Short mmCIF file of C-alpha atoms in Angstrom, two decimals:
data_model
loop_
_atom_site.label_atom_id
_atom_site.label_comp_id
_atom_site.label_asym_id
_atom_site.label_seq_id
_atom_site.Cartn_x
_atom_site.Cartn_y
_atom_site.Cartn_z
CA MET X 398 -0.04 0.23 -0.06
CA ILE X 399 3.22 1.81 0.62
CA LYS X 400 5.81 1.88 -1.16
CA PHE X 401 9.57 3.68 -1.05
CA GLU X 402 11.90 2.67 -3.59
CA ASN X 403 15.63 3.84 -3.14
CA VAL X 404 14.05 7.47 -1.78
CA HIS X 405 16.46 10.37 -1.08
CA LYS X 406 15.88 13.05 0.20
CA HIS X 407 18.44 16.24 0.93
CA TYR X 408 17.75 19.44 2.78
CA GLY X 409 20.65 21.45 0.92
CA ASP X 410 24.22 19.53 2.10
CA PHE X 411 22.03 17.72 4.63
CA HIS X 412 20.49 14.05 3.16
CA VAL X 413 17.45 13.52 6.05
CA LEU X 414 16.99 10.71 4.05
CA ASN X 415 19.30 8.02 2.40
CA ASP X 416 17.68 5.21 0.34
CA ILE X 417 15.16 4.04 2.39
CA ASN X 418 13.61 1.22 0.85
CA LEU X 419 10.40 -0.10 2.47
CA GLU X 420 6.83 -1.60 2.00
CA ILE X 421 3.62 -1.03 4.30
CA ASN X 422 0.77 -3.20 3.40
CA LYS X 423 -2.33 -2.82 3.89
CA GLY X 424 -3.90 -3.49 7.52
CA GLU X 425 -0.89 -3.62 9.02
CA VAL X 426 0.56 -1.36 11.41
CA VAL X 427 3.81 0.61 11.78
CA VAL X 428 5.30 2.56 14.49
CA ILE X 429 9.01 4.72 13.21
CA ILE X 430 11.55 5.41 15.83
CA GLY X 431 14.64 7.18 16.12
CA PRO X 432 16.41 9.85 17.70
CA SER X 433 15.26 12.97 17.55
CA GLY X 434 16.52 14.35 13.51
CA SER X 435 16.72 10.68 12.41
CA GLY X 436 14.52 12.07 9.79
CA LYS X 437 11.50 9.70 10.76
CA SER X 438 9.51 12.67 10.98
CA THR X 439 9.95 13.62 7.20
CA LEU X 440 9.53 9.96 6.51
CA LEU X 441 6.31 9.71 7.72
CA ARG X 442 5.74 13.28 6.19
CA CYS X 443 6.95 12.24 2.16
CA ILE X 444 4.35 9.96 2.85
CA ASN X 445 1.31 12.36 1.87
CA ARG X 446 3.65 14.77 -0.23
CA LEU X 447 4.23 17.54 2.66
CA GLU X 448 7.64 17.10 2.18
CA THR X 449 8.82 16.28 -1.40
CA ILE X 450 11.30 13.64 -2.21
CA SER X 451 14.76 14.35 -4.03
CA GLU X 452 14.88 10.76 -6.00
CA GLY X 453 13.48 7.44 -5.94
CA LEU X 454 10.25 6.51 -5.77
CA LEU X 455 7.38 6.87 -3.82
CA GLU X 456 4.02 4.66 -4.12
CA VAL X 457 0.69 4.87 -2.27
CA ASN X 458 -2.41 3.74 -2.51
CA GLY X 459 -1.07 2.95 -6.16
CA VAL X 460 0.09 6.96 -6.94
CA VAL X 461 3.57 7.96 -8.09
CA VAL X 462 3.10 10.26 -5.19
CA ASN X 463 6.42 12.56 -6.35
CA ASP X 464 4.75 12.84 -9.83
CA LYS X 465 3.88 16.40 -10.72
CA LYS X 466 1.37 15.49 -12.57
CA VAL X 467 -0.54 14.08 -9.14
CA ASN X 468 -3.96 15.85 -7.89
CA ILE X 469 -2.51 15.76 -4.72
CA ASN X 470 -5.27 17.21 -3.18
CA GLU X 471 -7.64 14.29 -4.37
CA PHE X 472 -4.75 11.83 -3.57
CA ARG X 473 -4.90 12.99 0.31
CA LYS X 474 -8.13 12.24 1.25
CA ASN X 475 -7.41 8.79 1.75
CA VAL X 476 -4.44 9.07 3.44
CA GLY X 477 -5.22 10.98 7.25
CA MET X 478 -2.88 12.73 8.88
CA VAL X 479 -2.55 13.38 13.27
CA PHE X 480 0.56 16.37 14.41
CA GLN X 481 2.43 16.53 17.47
CA HIS X 482 0.61 20.03 18.09
CA PHE X 483 -2.91 18.36 16.60
CA ASN X 484 -3.06 21.79 14.72
CA LEU X 485 -7.00 22.07 15.76
CA TYR X 486 -8.09 25.23 14.29
CA PRO X 487 -9.04 27.58 17.19
CA ASN X 488 -11.52 29.81 15.05
CA LYS X 489 -13.60 26.43 14.78
CA THR X 490 -15.77 24.51 17.34
CA VAL X 491 -14.67 20.36 17.68
CA LEU X 492 -17.51 19.99 15.29
CA GLU X 493 -16.74 22.60 12.59
CA ASN X 494 -13.12 21.17 12.83
CA ILE X 495 -13.98 17.70 12.03
CA MET X 496 -16.65 18.69 9.80
CA LEU X 497 -14.93 21.18 7.20
CA ALA X 498 -12.60 18.60 5.01
CA PRO X 499 -15.73 16.04 4.63
CA VAL X 500 -17.87 19.01 2.95
CA LYS X 501 -15.85 21.26 1.53
CA VAL X 502 -13.14 18.04 0.34
CA LEU X 503 -15.70 14.88 -0.08
CA ASN X 504 -18.57 17.99 -1.19
CA LYS X 505 -20.61 16.47 1.72
CA SER X 506 -23.88 17.37 3.01
CA LYS X 507 -23.65 19.98 6.05
CA GLU X 508 -26.39 16.88 7.66
CA GLU X 509 -24.27 14.10 6.70
CA ALA X 510 -20.57 15.52 7.75
CA LYS X 511 -22.79 16.55 11.02
CA LYS X 512 -23.44 12.84 11.38
CA THR X 513 -19.80 11.17 11.00
CA ALA X 514 -18.34 13.38 12.91
CA MET X 515 -20.80 13.26 15.66
CA TYR X 516 -19.78 9.29 15.16
CA TYR X 517 -16.76 9.35 15.63
CA LEU X 518 -16.76 11.92 18.07
CA GLU X 519 -18.59 8.86 19.89
CA LYS X 520 -15.66 6.74 19.03
CA VAL X 521 -13.29 8.98 20.19
CA GLY X 522 -14.97 9.42 23.55
CA ILE X 523 -15.72 13.24 23.76
CA PRO X 524 -19.18 13.42 22.21
CA GLU X 525 -20.03 16.03 24.63
CA LYS X 526 -17.36 18.48 23.54
CA ALA X 527 -18.78 19.12 20.01
CA ASN X 528 -19.55 22.57 20.03
CA SER X 529 -16.69 23.65 22.02
CA TYR X 530 -13.70 25.52 20.72
CA PRO X 531 -10.14 23.71 21.00
CA SER X 532 -9.06 26.10 23.86
CA GLN X 533 -11.39 24.82 25.84
CA LEU X 534 -10.20 21.31 25.49
CA SER X 535 -7.04 19.71 27.76
CA GLY X 536 -4.40 18.15 25.46
CA GLY X 537 -5.40 14.85 25.63
CA GLN X 538 -9.40 15.57 24.35
CA GLN X 539 -7.86 17.44 21.00
CA GLN X 540 -5.66 15.25 20.10
CA ARG X 541 -8.68 12.77 20.28
CA VAL X 542 -10.56 15.27 18.24
CA ALA X 543 -7.67 15.94 16.00
CA ILE X 544 -7.65 11.78 15.38
CA ALA X 545 -11.97 12.02 14.57
CA ARG X 546 -11.35 14.88 13.01
CA GLY X 547 -8.47 12.53 10.06
CA LEU X 548 -11.08 9.42 10.30
CA ALA X 549 -13.92 11.51 9.05
CA MET X 550 -12.60 11.27 5.93
CA SER X 551 -12.48 7.75 5.48
CA PRO X 552 -9.39 7.68 4.61
CA GLU X 553 -7.61 4.47 4.09
CA ILE X 554 -4.04 4.87 5.94
CA MET X 555 -3.72 7.16 9.12
CA LEU X 556 -0.33 8.59 9.56
CA PHE X 557 0.50 9.77 13.20
CA ASP X 558 3.51 12.51 13.93
CA GLU X 559 4.52 11.95 17.33
CA PRO X 560 0.68 12.07 18.54
CA THR X 561 1.79 12.08 22.68
CA SER X 562 4.95 14.05 22.62
CA ALA X 563 3.93 17.27 23.32
CA LEU X 564 0.81 15.60 26.10
CA ASP X 565 0.59 15.68 29.83
CA PRO X 566 2.03 12.35 30.35
CA GLU X 567 -2.55 11.18 32.30
CA MET X 568 -3.00 11.93 29.11
CA ILE X 569 -1.12 10.71 26.85
CA GLY X 570 -2.98 6.63 27.73
CA GLU X 571 -6.65 7.66 26.76
CA VAL X 572 -4.91 9.02 22.84
CA LEU X 573 -2.57 6.08 22.98
CA ASP X 574 -5.97 3.84 23.25
CA VAL X 575 -8.49 5.55 20.40
CA MET X 576 -5.34 4.74 18.16
CA LYS X 577 -4.98 0.40 19.91
CA ALA X 578 -8.70 0.48 18.87
CA LEU X 579 -7.87 2.20 15.37
CA ALA X 580 -5.15 -0.70 15.09
CA ARG X 581 -7.57 -3.36 15.98
CA GLU X 582 -10.32 -2.45 13.25
CA GLY X 583 -7.71 -3.24 10.70
CA MET X 584 -6.74 0.99 9.70
CA THR X 585 -3.04 0.90 7.94
CA MET X 586 -1.38 3.31 10.52
CA VAL X 587 2.46 4.73 10.32
CA VAL X 588 3.39 5.87 13.43
CA VAL X 589 6.33 7.34 14.82
CA THR X 590 6.38 7.52 18.83
CA HIS X 591 8.30 6.69 21.05
CA GLU X 592 5.52 4.80 23.28
CA MET X 593 7.76 1.92 23.26
CA GLY X 594 4.22 0.31 24.68
CA PHE X 595 2.36 0.83 22.53
CA ALA X 596 4.48 -0.82 19.64
CA ARG X 597 5.00 -3.52 21.61
CA GLU X 598 1.26 -4.19 21.96
CA VAL X 599 -0.30 -2.99 18.78
CA ALA X 600 2.72 -3.11 15.86
CA ASP X 601 2.94 -4.93 13.54
CA ARG X 602 6.38 -3.71 12.42
CA ILE X 603 8.97 -1.31 13.77
CA ILE X 604 11.01 0.32 11.63
CA PHE X 605 14.11 1.63 13.72
CA ILE X 606 15.86 4.84 11.97
CA ASP X 607 18.79 6.68 11.91
CA LYS X 608 20.82 10.07 9.82
CA GLY X 609 17.99 9.34 7.67
CA GLN X 610 18.78 5.15 7.29
CA ILE X 611 16.52 2.89 7.99
CA LEU X 612 18.18 0.55 10.56
CA GLU X 613 15.84 -1.86 12.15
CA ASP X 614 13.17 -3.57 10.21
CA THR X 615 12.01 -6.29 12.19
CA ASP X 616 8.58 -6.94 14.16
CA PRO X 617 8.45 -5.27 18.16
CA THR X 618 9.68 -8.54 20.77
CA GLU X 619 12.40 -9.57 18.14
CA PHE X 620 13.37 -5.45 18.42
CA TYR X 621 12.88 -5.43 22.31
CA ASN X 622 14.62 -8.82 22.74
CA GLU X 623 18.09 -8.31 20.90
CA PRO X 624 18.11 -5.10 18.39
CA LYS X 625 20.67 -6.22 15.78
CA ASP X 626 21.71 -3.06 15.09
CA GLU X 627 24.45 -1.30 18.09
CA ARG X 628 22.36 2.25 16.85
CA ALA X 629 19.52 0.59 18.19
CA ARG X 630 20.57 -1.18 21.10
CA LEU X 631 22.43 2.19 22.29
CA PHE X 632 18.88 4.02 21.66
CA LEU X 633 16.94 1.69 22.87
CA SER X 634 18.58 0.92 26.62
CA ARG X 635 18.58 4.85 26.45
CA ILE X 636 14.32 5.43 26.08
CA LEU X 637 13.77 2.41 28.26
CA ASN X 638 16.43 3.18 31.30
CA HIS X 639 15.38 7.05 31.64
CA MET L 78 -8.18 85.38 20.80
CA ASP L 79 -11.42 85.51 19.66
CA PHE L 80 -13.99 82.48 20.09
CA ILE L 81 -17.27 84.51 19.03
CA GLY L 82 -16.00 85.71 15.59
CA ALA L 83 -13.37 82.32 15.10
CA TYR L 84 -17.15 80.53 14.92
CA SER L 85 -19.56 82.53 13.53
CA PRO L 86 -22.41 80.94 11.60
CA ASP L 87 -19.83 81.12 8.48
CA ASN L 88 -17.37 79.50 9.88
CA LEU L 89 -18.29 76.85 11.56
CA MET L 90 -20.48 75.83 8.21
CA PHE L 91 -17.05 76.27 6.45
CA LEU L 92 -14.71 73.93 8.75
CA VAL L 93 -17.87 71.38 8.10
CA GLU L 94 -18.00 71.47 4.52
CA GLY L 95 -13.92 70.68 4.67
CA PHE L 96 -14.56 68.02 7.36
CA TRP L 97 -17.40 66.29 5.06
CA ILE L 98 -14.58 66.48 2.10
CA THR L 99 -11.84 65.03 4.73
CA LEU L 100 -14.38 62.05 5.62
CA LYS L 101 -15.56 61.32 2.24
CA VAL L 102 -12.15 61.73 0.65
CA ALA L 103 -10.72 59.28 4.13
CA ALA L 104 -13.54 56.86 3.13
CA ILE L 105 -13.45 56.50 -0.49
CA SER L 106 -9.80 55.97 -0.14
CA ILE L 107 -10.00 53.45 3.16
CA VAL L 108 -12.36 51.42 1.22
CA LEU L 109 -10.25 51.17 -2.08
CA SER L 110 -7.10 50.88 -0.45
CA PHE L 111 -8.30 48.28 1.42
CA LEU L 112 -9.09 46.23 -1.38
CA ILE L 113 -6.59 46.31 -3.13
CA GLY L 114 -4.51 46.07 0.14
CA GLY L 115 -5.72 42.64 0.67
CA ILE L 116 -5.13 41.46 -2.63
CA LEU L 117 -1.71 43.00 -2.65
CA GLY L 118 -0.36 41.53 0.85
CA ILE L 119 -2.23 37.89 0.00
CA LEU L 120 -0.40 37.95 -3.15
CA ARG L 121 2.47 38.45 -1.48
CA TYR L 122 2.39 35.94 1.12
CA ALA L 123 1.19 33.26 -1.24
CA ASP L 124 4.79 33.12 -2.59
CA ILE L 125 3.44 32.16 -6.13
CA PRO L 126 6.24 32.63 -8.08
CA VAL L 127 7.49 35.99 -9.65
CA LEU L 128 4.31 37.52 -9.24
CA SER L 129 4.54 37.44 -5.12
CA LYS L 130 8.52 38.77 -5.95
CA ILE L 131 6.67 41.74 -8.10
CA VAL L 132 4.61 42.37 -6.44
CA ALA L 133 6.89 42.65 -3.12
CA ALA L 134 9.06 45.01 -5.02
CA ILE L 135 6.55 47.51 -5.72
CA ILE L 136 4.88 47.30 -1.86
CA GLU L 137 8.75 47.96 -1.06
CA ILE L 138 9.24 51.39 -2.96
CA ILE L 139 5.51 52.96 -2.26
CA ARG L 140 6.38 52.22 1.74
CA ASN L 141 9.72 53.65 1.73
CA LEU L 142 8.64 56.83 -0.30
CA PRO L 143 7.04 59.90 1.82
CA LEU L 144 2.80 60.64 1.14
CA LEU L 145 3.61 64.26 0.04
CA LEU L 146 5.62 63.34 -2.97
CA ILE L 147 3.19 60.55 -4.09
CA ILE L 148 0.32 62.79 -3.99
CA PHE L 149 2.78 65.84 -6.00
CA PHE L 150 3.40 63.12 -8.30
CA VAL L 151 -0.01 62.24 -9.13
CA TYR L 152 -1.65 65.94 -9.11
CA PHE L 153 1.76 67.13 -10.62
CA ALA L 154 3.48 65.05 -12.63
CA LEU L 155 1.65 62.27 -14.03
CA PRO L 156 -0.59 65.86 -16.15
CA GLU L 157 3.13 66.02 -17.88
CA ILE L 158 2.33 62.47 -19.91
CA GLY L 159 -1.42 63.22 -20.12
CA VAL L 160 -2.76 61.76 -17.51
CA LYS L 161 -5.37 64.30 -15.14
CA PHE L 162 -7.33 64.10 -12.53
CA SER L 163 -9.19 66.48 -10.81
CA ILE L 164 -7.78 67.56 -6.88
CA GLU L 165 -10.42 65.09 -4.91
CA ALA L 166 -9.51 62.20 -7.69
CA SER L 167 -5.98 62.93 -6.73
CA ALA L 168 -6.03 63.35 -3.11
CA ILE L 169 -7.95 59.25 -3.55
CA ILE L 170 -5.46 57.81 -5.87
CA ALA L 171 -2.26 59.14 -3.49
CA LEU L 172 -3.78 58.21 -0.66
CA THR L 173 -5.21 54.46 -1.36
CA VAL L 174 -1.43 54.04 -3.58
CA PHE L 175 0.21 54.74 -0.15
CA GLU L 176 -2.34 53.14 2.55
CA SER L 177 -2.55 50.09 0.01
CA ALA L 178 1.02 49.45 -0.35
CA MET L 179 0.90 49.74 4.33
CA LEU L 180 -2.22 47.67 4.55
CA ALA L 181 -0.53 44.44 2.10
CA GLU L 182 2.18 44.64 4.70
CA ILE L 183 -0.28 44.49 7.64
CA ILE L 184 -2.63 41.60 6.10
CA ARG L 185 0.85 39.89 4.95
CA SER L 186 2.13 39.58 8.39
CA GLY L 187 -1.43 38.88 9.65
CA LEU L 188 -1.51 35.42 7.24
CA ASN L 189 2.15 35.28 8.53
CA SER L 190 1.74 34.98 11.74
CA VAL L 191 -0.85 31.75 11.37
CA PRO L 192 1.24 28.65 12.41
CA LYS L 193 2.19 26.43 9.04
CA GLY L 194 0.90 23.39 11.32
CA GLN L 195 -2.82 25.26 10.25
CA ILE L 196 -2.24 25.01 6.58
CA GLU L 197 -0.53 21.86 7.33
CA ALA L 198 -3.58 20.63 8.89
CA GLY L 199 -6.00 21.71 5.53
CA ARG L 200 -3.67 20.84 3.49
CA SER L 201 -3.38 17.49 4.68
CA SER L 202 -7.05 16.73 4.75
CA GLY L 203 -6.97 17.94 0.83
CA LEU L 204 -8.32 20.99 0.63
CA THR L 205 -6.60 22.99 -1.54
CA TYR L 206 -4.60 26.06 -1.22
CA ILE L 207 -7.19 28.69 -1.68
CA GLN L 208 -9.56 26.67 0.81
CA THR L 209 -6.81 26.37 3.07
CA LEU L 210 -6.28 30.13 3.04
CA GLY L 211 -10.15 31.00 3.12
CA HIS L 212 -11.07 28.80 5.51
CA ILE L 213 -8.53 28.56 7.85
CA VAL L 214 -5.80 31.09 7.44
CA LEU L 215 -7.09 33.90 6.17
CA PRO L 216 -10.46 33.90 9.98
CA GLN L 217 -7.41 33.71 11.89
CA GLY L 218 -4.82 36.22 10.61
CA LEU L 219 -7.81 38.56 10.35
CA LYS L 220 -8.45 39.12 14.15
CA LYS L 221 -5.22 39.41 14.39
CA MET L 222 -4.81 42.23 11.69
CA VAL L 223 -7.75 43.71 13.01
CA PRO L 224 -6.27 46.64 15.63
CA PRO L 225 -2.98 47.67 13.27
CA ILE L 226 -6.11 47.78 10.12
CA VAL L 227 -7.49 50.26 11.95
CA SER L 228 -4.44 52.48 13.21
CA GLN L 229 -3.42 52.35 9.42
CA PHE L 230 -7.39 53.58 8.75
CA ILE L 231 -6.92 56.51 11.71
CA SER L 232 -3.31 57.34 10.17
CA LEU L 233 -4.67 57.29 6.73
CA LEU L 234 -7.83 60.06 8.10
CA LYS L 235 -5.04 62.31 9.50
CA ASP L 236 -3.04 61.64 6.37
CA THR L 237 -5.16 63.45 4.31
CA SER L 238 -4.20 66.66 5.69
CA LEU L 239 -1.64 66.63 3.57
CA ALA L 240 -3.47 67.10 0.87
CA THR L 241 -4.16 70.96 1.11
CA VAL L 242 -1.10 71.31 -0.72
CA ILE L 243 -2.65 70.37 -3.87
CA VAL L 244 -5.32 72.48 -2.81
CA LEU L 245 -7.71 70.03 -1.70
CA PRO L 246 -10.58 72.30 0.62
CA ASP L 247 -10.68 69.79 3.33
CA LEU L 248 -10.72 70.42 7.07
CA MET L 249 -7.17 71.08 7.45
CA HIS L 250 -7.34 73.42 4.39
CA ASN L 251 -10.18 75.20 5.43
CA ALA L 252 -8.56 75.90 8.52
CA GLN L 253 -6.31 77.97 7.32
CA VAL L 254 -8.50 80.22 5.06
CA ILE L 255 -10.24 80.80 8.15
CA ASN L 256 -7.22 81.93 10.06
CA ALA L 257 -6.09 83.77 7.20
CA GLN L 258 -9.07 86.42 8.52
CA SER L 259 -7.90 86.99 11.35
CA ILE L 260 -4.53 86.17 13.79
CA ASN L 261 -7.08 86.35 16.50
CA TYR L 262 -8.60 83.40 14.65
CA ILE L 263 -6.13 81.41 15.21
CA VAL L 264 -5.89 79.17 18.10
CA PRO L 265 -10.05 78.98 18.65
CA ILE L 266 -9.98 77.52 15.41
CA PHE L 267 -7.21 74.69 15.59
CA ILE L 268 -8.86 74.19 18.45
CA LEU L 269 -11.84 73.08 17.39
CA VAL L 270 -9.93 71.19 14.00
CA ALA L 271 -7.74 69.19 16.79
CA LEU L 272 -11.25 68.21 18.59
CA MET L 273 -12.48 67.40 14.84
CA TYR L 274 -9.74 65.07 14.13
CA PHE L 275 -10.04 63.55 17.59
CA VAL L 276 -13.96 62.67 17.50
CA VAL L 277 -13.85 60.76 14.69
CA ASN L 278 -10.40 58.53 15.37
CA TYR L 279 -11.16 58.27 18.93
CA ILE L 280 -14.64 56.79 17.79
CA LEU L 281 -12.70 54.35 15.89
CA SER L 282 -9.75 53.50 18.32
CA ILE L 283 -12.62 52.05 20.46
CA VAL L 284 -14.53 50.38 17.97
CA THR L 285 -11.43 48.90 17.49
CA ARG L 286 -10.73 48.11 21.30
CA ARG L 287 -14.24 46.80 21.30
CA LEU L 288 -13.63 44.53 18.73
CA GLU L 289 -10.18 43.72 19.63
CA LEU L 290 -12.64 42.43 23.23
CA LYS L 291 -15.41 40.06 20.53
CA THR L 292 -12.75 38.45 18.76
CA SER L 293 -9.82 37.64 21.88
#
């Protein structure tokens, strides 16, 4: 469903992504981990072309993402994204946040979009916040709204860019629970995170990336028990023993 | 000082006529410069190849010229190449050109103040650039722009007085005509004129404060 073939990306002299080869199948939950500045967020953001690649081939849903002729808005309908800082629209209510894209992009009627929005708000457990503004919500609630906003487009792939990094510790659980439920339903998910519990519990694969290179691509148990790569071992010991 | 003579019905009427011209020229220039400045500001913000650079250059040039020079240019220089406007039209054109550039910068920086994550959220959900601008960036930016835009409007209203140099019969001009009648009129007339400018501008700034409270 997602295929990177010899993908490179440069920011000037900086080689952010170095020969990435990666294939993610439908229904897989893939967790990307790595030290900060390793290129993991960039890798994720390439998938929906928030970042462009410099070289190689990137195919998502049968679409060559880096092809200039691609209708990018059409393509992005099918790829939801959740950000570290939620990025909810502060001038719109929770409901309006969720309804905007379905109405404007999928041309749904307001009633239909509202029904869908309420369905997903129920799903993430905060239907009572429908008419609140994002500033009236806790971080955990905001992130759950952001997930509902992504899901309301009925995407085939969901991308998560450090969805719990900006949250207070006591709110991480509620967001991870929503993501776990989503994983069990068979959503194709690519998640950049340091949440090891989450990775262990629901990830089908762990990708370890450092200095723009994929150093490990294995199942979680194997990764945690005996990472093959030296840098992965070092990284693991740092985040597990802090 | 002769307050009674200065405030004769004829003189007051003459001041009101001038004030009317001031308000009319300011109002027309405000509407025009808001529209043109809005378009220029968005074009500069949008980072369109070539076009945004050209717009930026025009804005920079105008912003760094004195308004007085622009007024002279429209009224005295343009006729030399066969383009002639009335005094009032010249004042409106000069003010609009100058204030559009000022407003464009205010609008651009208001748009710039909207975090990039907002645009990414919009674009990643499949909204086009224009839709993202219209539904997400503009409404948020506009809130932050209101106070500087209104204070620009206030300076525009005050700047209309510069057009006395091309003999626009505005408040400032008419005040000077009255002052020429007697040296004893100068203080009373200037006090009244100051009051008239002050009241209108003060009302404008109160309205802004209300707006600020509402949107915050």
